[in-house]
Coordinates of C-alpha atoms and ligand atoms in Angstrom, one line a residue:
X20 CA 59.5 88.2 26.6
X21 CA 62.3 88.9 29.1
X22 CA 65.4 90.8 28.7
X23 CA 68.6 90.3 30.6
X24 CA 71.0 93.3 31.2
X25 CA 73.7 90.8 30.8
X26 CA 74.8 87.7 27.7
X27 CA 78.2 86.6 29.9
X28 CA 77.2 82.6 29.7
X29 CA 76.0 83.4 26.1
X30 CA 79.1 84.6 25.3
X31 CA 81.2 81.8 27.0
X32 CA 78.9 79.7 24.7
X33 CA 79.5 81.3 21.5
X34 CA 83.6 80.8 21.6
X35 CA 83.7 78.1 24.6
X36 CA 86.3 76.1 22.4
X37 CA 88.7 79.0 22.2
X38 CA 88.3 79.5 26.2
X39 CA 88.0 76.1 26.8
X40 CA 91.9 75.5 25.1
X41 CA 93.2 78.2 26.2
X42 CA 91.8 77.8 30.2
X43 CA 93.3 73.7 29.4
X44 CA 96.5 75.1 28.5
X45 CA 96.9 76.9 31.8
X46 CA 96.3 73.7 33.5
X47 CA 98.4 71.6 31.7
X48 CA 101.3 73.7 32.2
X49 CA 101.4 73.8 36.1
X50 CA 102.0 77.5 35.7
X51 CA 99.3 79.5 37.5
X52 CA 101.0 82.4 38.6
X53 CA 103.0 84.7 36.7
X54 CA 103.2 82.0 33.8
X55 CA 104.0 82.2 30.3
X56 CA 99.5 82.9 29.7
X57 CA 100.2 86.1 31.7
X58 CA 102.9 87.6 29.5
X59 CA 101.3 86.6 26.2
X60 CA 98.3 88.2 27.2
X61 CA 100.2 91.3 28.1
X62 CA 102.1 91.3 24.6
X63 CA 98.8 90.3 22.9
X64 CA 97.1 93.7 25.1
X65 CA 99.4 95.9 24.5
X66 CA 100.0 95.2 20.8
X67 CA 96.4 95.9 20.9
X68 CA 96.8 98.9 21.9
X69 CA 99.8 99.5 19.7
X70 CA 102.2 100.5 23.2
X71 CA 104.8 99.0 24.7
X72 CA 103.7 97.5 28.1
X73 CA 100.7 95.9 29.4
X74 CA 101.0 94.7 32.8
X75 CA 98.3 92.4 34.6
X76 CA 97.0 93.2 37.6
X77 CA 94.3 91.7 40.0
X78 CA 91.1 94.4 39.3
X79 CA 90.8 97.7 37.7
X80 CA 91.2 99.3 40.9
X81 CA 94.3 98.1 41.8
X82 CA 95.2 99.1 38.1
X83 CA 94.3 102.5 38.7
X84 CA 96.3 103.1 42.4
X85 CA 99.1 101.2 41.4
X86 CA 100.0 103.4 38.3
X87 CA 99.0 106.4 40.5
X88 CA 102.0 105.1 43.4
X89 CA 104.3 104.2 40.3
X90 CA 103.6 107.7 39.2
X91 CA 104.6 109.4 42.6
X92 CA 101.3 110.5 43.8
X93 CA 100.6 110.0 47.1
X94 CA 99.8 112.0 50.4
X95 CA 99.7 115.7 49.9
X96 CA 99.0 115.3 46.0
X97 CA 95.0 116.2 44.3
X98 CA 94.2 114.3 41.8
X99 CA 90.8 115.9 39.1
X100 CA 88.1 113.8 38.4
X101 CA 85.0 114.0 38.2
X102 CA 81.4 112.8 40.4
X103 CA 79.2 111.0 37.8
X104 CA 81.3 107.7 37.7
X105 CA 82.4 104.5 39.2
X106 CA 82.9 104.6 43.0
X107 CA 86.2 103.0 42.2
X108 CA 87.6 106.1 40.0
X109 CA 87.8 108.0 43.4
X110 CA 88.5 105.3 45.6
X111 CA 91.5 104.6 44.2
X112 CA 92.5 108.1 44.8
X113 CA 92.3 107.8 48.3
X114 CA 93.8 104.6 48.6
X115 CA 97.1 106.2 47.2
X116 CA 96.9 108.6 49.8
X117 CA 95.8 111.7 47.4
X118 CA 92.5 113.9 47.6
X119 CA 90.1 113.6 44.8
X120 CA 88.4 117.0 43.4
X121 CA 85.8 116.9 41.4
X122 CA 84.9 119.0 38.9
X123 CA 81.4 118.9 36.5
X124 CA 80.8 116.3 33.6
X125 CA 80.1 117.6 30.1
X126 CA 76.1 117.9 29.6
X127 CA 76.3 115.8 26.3
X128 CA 78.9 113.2 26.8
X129 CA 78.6 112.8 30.5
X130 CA 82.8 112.9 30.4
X131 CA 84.9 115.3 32.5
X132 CA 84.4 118.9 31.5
X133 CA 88.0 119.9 30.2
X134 CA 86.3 123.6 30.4
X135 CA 86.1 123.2 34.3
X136 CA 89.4 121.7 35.0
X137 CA 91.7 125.1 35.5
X138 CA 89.7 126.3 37.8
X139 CA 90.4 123.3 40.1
X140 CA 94.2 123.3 39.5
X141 CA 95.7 124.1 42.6
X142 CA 100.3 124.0 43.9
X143 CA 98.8 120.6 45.0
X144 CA 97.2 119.8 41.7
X145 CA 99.3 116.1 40.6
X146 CA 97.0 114.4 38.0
X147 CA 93.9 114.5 35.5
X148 CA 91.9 111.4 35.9
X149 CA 89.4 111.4 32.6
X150 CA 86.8 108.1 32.7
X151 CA 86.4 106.7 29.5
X152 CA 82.5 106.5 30.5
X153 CA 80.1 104.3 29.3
X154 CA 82.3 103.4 26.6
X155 CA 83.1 106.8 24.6
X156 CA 86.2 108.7 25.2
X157 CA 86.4 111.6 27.1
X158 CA 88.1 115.1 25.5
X159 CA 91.9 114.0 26.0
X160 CA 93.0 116.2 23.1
X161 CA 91.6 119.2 25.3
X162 CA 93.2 117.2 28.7
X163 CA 96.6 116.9 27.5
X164 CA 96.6 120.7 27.0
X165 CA 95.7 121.7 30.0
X166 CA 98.0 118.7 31.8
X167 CA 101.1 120.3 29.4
X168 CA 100.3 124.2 30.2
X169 CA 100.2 123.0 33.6
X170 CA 103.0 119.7 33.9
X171 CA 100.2 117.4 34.7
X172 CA 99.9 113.8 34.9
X173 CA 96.9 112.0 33.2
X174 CA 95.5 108.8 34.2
X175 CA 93.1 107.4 31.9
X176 CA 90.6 105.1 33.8
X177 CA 89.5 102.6 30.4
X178 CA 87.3 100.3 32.5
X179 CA 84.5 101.1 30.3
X180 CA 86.0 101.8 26.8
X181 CA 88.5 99.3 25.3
X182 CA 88.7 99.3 21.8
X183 CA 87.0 102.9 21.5
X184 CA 88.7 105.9 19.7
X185 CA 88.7 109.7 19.8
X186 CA 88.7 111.9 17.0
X187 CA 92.0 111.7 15.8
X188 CA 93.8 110.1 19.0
X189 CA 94.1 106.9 20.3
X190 CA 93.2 105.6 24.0
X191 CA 97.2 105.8 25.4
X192 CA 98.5 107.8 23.3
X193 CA 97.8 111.4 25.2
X194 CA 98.3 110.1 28.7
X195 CA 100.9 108.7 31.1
X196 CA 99.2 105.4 31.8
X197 CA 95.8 103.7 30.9
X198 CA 94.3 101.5 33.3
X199 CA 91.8 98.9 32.6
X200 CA 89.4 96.6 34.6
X201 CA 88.9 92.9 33.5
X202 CA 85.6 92.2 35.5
X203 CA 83.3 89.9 33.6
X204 CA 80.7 93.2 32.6
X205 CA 83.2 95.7 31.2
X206 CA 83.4 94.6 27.6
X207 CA 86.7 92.4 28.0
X208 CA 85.7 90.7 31.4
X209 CA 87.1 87.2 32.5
X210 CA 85.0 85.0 34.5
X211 CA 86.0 87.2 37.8
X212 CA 87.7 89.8 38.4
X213 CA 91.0 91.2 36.7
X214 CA 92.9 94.6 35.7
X215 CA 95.6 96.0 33.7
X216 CA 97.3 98.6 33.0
X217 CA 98.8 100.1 29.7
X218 CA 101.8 102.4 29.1
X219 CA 104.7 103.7 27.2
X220 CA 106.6 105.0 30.2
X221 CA 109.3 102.1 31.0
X222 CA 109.5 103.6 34.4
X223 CA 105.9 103.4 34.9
X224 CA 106.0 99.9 33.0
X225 CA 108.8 98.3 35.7
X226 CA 107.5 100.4 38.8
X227 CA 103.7 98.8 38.6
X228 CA 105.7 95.4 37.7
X229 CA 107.6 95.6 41.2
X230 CA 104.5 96.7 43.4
X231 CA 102.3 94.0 42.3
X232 CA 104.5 91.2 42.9
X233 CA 105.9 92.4 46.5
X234 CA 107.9 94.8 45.5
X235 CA 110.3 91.9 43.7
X236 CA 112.4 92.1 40.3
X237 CA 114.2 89.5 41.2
X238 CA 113.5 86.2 43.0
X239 CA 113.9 86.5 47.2
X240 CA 114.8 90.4 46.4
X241 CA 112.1 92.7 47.8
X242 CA 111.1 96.5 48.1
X243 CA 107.5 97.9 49.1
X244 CA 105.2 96.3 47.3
X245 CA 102.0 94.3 47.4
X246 CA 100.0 91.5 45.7
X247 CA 98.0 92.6 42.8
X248 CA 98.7 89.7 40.4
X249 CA 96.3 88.5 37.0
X250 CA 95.9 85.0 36.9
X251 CA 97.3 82.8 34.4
X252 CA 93.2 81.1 34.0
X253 CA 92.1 84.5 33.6
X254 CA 94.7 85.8 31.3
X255 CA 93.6 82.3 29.4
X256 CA 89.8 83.6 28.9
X257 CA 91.4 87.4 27.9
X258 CA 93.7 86.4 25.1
X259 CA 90.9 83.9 23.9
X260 CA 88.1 87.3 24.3
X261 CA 90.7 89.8 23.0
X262 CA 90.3 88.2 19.1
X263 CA 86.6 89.0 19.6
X264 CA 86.4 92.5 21.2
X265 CA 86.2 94.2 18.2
X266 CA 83.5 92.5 16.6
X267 CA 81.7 92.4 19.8
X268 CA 82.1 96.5 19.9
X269 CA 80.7 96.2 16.5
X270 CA 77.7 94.6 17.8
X271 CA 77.3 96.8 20.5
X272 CA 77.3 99.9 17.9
X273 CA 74.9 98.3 15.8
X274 CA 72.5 98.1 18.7
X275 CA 73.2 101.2 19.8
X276 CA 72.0 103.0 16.8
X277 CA 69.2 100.3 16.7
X278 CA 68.1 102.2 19.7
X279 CA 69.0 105.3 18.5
X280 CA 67.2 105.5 15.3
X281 CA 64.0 104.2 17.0
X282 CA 64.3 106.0 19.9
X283 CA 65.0 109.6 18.8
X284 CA 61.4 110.4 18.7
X285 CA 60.9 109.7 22.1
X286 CA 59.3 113.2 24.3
X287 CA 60.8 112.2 27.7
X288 CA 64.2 110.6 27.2
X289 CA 67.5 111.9 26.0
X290 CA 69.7 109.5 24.3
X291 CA 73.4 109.3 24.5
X292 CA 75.7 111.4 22.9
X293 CA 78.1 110.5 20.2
X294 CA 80.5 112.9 19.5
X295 CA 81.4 112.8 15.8
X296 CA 84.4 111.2 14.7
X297 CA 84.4 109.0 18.1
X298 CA 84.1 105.1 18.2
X299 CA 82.1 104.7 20.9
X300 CA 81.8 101.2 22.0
X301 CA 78.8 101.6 24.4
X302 CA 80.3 100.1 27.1
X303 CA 76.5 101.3 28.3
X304 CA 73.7 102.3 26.9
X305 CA 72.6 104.9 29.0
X306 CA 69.4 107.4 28.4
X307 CA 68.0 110.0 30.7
X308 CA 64.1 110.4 31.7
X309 CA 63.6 114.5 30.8
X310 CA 63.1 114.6 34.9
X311 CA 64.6 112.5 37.7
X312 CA 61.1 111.8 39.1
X313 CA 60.4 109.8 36.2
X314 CA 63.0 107.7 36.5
X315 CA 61.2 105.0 39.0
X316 CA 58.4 105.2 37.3
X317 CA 60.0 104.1 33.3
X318 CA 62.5 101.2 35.5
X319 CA 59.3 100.2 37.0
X320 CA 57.4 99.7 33.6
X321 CA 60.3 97.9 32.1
X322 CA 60.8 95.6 34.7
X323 CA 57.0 95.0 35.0
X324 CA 57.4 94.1 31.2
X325 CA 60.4 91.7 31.6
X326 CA 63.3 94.0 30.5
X327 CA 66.1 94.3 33.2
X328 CA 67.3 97.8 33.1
X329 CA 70.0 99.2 35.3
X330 CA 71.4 102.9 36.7
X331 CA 74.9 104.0 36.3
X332 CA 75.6 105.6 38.2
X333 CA 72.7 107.0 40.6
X334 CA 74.5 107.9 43.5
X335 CA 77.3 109.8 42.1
X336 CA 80.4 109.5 44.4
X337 CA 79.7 112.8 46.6
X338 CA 76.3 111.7 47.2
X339 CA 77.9 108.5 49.0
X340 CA 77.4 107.9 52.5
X341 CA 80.4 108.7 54.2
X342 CA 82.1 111.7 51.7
X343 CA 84.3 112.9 51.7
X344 CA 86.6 110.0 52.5
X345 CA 90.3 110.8 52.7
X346 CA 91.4 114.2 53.3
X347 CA 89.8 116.8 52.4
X348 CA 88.1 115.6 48.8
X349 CA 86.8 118.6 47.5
X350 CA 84.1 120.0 44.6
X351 CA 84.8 123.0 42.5
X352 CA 82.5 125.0 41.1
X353 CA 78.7 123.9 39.6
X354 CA 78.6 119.9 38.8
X355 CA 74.5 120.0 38.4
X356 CA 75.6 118.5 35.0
X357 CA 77.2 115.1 37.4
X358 CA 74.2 115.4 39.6
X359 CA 71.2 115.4 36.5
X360 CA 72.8 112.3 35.0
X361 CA 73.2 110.7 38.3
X362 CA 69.5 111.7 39.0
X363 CA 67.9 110.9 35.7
X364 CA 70.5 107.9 33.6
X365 CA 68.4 104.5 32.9
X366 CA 71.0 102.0 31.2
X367 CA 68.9 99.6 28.7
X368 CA 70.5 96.0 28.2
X369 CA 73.3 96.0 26.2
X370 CA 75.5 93.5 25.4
X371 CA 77.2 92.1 21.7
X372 CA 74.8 88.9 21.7
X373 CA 71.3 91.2 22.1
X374 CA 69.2 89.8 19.5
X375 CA 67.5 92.0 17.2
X376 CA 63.8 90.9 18.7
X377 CA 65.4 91.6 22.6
X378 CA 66.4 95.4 21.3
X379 CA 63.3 96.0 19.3
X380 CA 60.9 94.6 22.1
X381 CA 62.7 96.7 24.6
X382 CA 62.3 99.5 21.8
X383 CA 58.7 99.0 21.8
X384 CA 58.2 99.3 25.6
X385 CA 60.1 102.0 26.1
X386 CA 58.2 104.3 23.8
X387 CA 54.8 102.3 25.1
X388 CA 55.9 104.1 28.3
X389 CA 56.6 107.5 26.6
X390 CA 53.6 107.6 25.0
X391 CA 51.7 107.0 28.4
X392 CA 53.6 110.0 29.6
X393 CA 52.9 112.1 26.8
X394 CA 54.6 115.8 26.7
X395 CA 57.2 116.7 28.7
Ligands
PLP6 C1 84.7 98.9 36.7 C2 85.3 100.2 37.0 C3 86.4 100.4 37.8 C4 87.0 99.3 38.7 O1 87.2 98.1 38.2 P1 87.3 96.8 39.2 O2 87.9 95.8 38.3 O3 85.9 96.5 39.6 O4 88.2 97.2 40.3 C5 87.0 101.6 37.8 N1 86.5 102.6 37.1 C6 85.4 102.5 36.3 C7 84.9 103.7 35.6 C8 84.8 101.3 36.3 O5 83.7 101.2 35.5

């Protein structure tokens, strides 16, 4: 038996006459570019969200550095994030012209620590930039009191979490903007590549607006700007996905605890953390060996028995070749919590059209492999 990491064509399969129409629309209409597609999908996203403005954008990164320029921050302004996440979450930091400082994850959920973030705060401190990671929100009741005490932005990277919840708040609802990636893995991907970002703030909503389109409200009327448009074809597959993603999060739960319950057991893994009261929408499904040196040797025995397992992330963005890029990116105090998930996380397949047999074989190997191990 083999098990793919990924269900993408799958997926296409299961709802192909939803795409299909929608994707025929497009065509039909000769409007590819900033069409009428686009701006039902935004109203579709952000009712979704129950906010006022979605706006499309070409990738998740560009989401995330466009709302940080329509923001104000730029050169001179640090931005707190933290290690033990995308590459992009950073990048897009520098490429506003601000210095990321990281500070350490939380042990259980992998999020930012909210308990390390003053210490970090600095004249220059600008923004909070909390990753939504692996599909469970990070602490943003805890966030938003520390950004008020200290008049804070926060950025809420939600490439990995759309459709979760926190305990008692919604995603949006505690932050300045909410910026989304559309790339076919996250768990609203197109076929390609695609972004968004969410807001309340008007003058967040018509700033990002004018910078993706060449800095133009109005036709032959430029500022600064650039080109950072979504696609009327792929704005076609998202409002077609967008009825499903709940259901599909659904899925993704029920496989989660699948693994879970079967797993718990297990002498040298830890599993992931939900914290109660959360909808987690396992983005990813990610477990740590009890020791990095493990690692190898459980991704070797799954792949040897068909499964394809993945790390995210296992260089964590200090550990990159080349850090710090920008100026003067910075870490502040311990982040051994960052560097033991980027040293130890496995991610098992997950994906909404798993079949039960696919979970339960990879199950079955995993703890095959634990038992071979024995004790920790
Ligand atoms: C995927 C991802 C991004 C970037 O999205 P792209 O669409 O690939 O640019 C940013 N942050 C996190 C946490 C991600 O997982």
């Amino acid at each position: 038996m083999t098990v793919p990491f990924y269900g993408h064509v799958k997926q296409y399969h299961n709802i192909k006459s939803e795409i299909d129409a929608n994707i025929h629309e497009v065509l039909e209409s000769g409007q590819y570019v900033m069409g009428p597609m686009l701006k039902r999908f935004e109203k579709e996203f952000a009712d979704y969200h129950g906010m006022k403005h979605a706006i499309g954008v070409g990738n998740g990164t560009d989401a995330l550095w466009l709302s940080f320029m329509a923001l104000g921050i730029g050169p001179g302004d640090e931005c707190i994030t933290h290690p033990n996440t995308f590459f992009a979450t950073a990048e897009a930091i520098w490429i506003a012209g601000a210095t990321a400082v990281f500070v350490d994850s939380d042990p259980k959920t992998n999020c930012i620590d909210p308990a390390k973030i003053e210490a970090a705060i600095t004249p220059k401190t600008k923004a909070i930039v909390p990753v939504h990671l692996y599909g469970q929100c990070a602490d943003m009741k805890a966030i938003r009191k520390i950004a008020d005490k200290h008049k804070l932005l926060v950025i809420e990277d939600n490439a990995q979490a759309i459709g979760a919840r926190g305990d008692g708040f919604k995603i949006g609802e505690l932050s300045d903007a909410v910026c989304t990636s559309f790339i076919i893995q996250k768990n609203l991907g197109t076929f390609g590549d695609g972004g968004a970002v969410v807001t309340n703030n008007d003058q967040v909503d018509r700033h990002v607006r004018r910078l993706r389109n060449h800095g133009s409200e109005k036709r032959s009327c430029h500022s600064y700007g650039f080109n950072s448009r979504l696609d009327d074809i792929h704005a076609a597959v998202l409002s077609a996905k967008l009825k499903h993603i709940d259901a599909g999060n659904d899925l993704r739960r029920k496989h989660a605890a699948r693994y879970t319950a079967c797993l718990k057991d297990a002498q040298n893994i830890t599993l992931p953390y939900e914290v109660p009261g959360y909808r987690h929408v396992f983005h990813l499904y990610v477990i740590e060996t009890k020791r990095p040196e493990q690692r190898r040797p459980l991704l070797d025995f799954l792949s040897k028995n068909g499964i394809d397992a993945k790390c995210h992330y296992d260089i964590a963005i200090h550990q990159q070749e080349g850090y710090p890029w920008g100026k003067g990116a910075r870490i502040v105090g311990s982040i051994a919590n960052a560097e033991r998930n980027a040293g130890c996380c496995i991610s098992l397949p997950m994906f909404p059209e798993l079949t039960a047999e696919e979970v339960d074989y990879t199950i079955a190997k995993t703890l095959e492999w634990d038992r071979t191990v024995g004790q920790a």
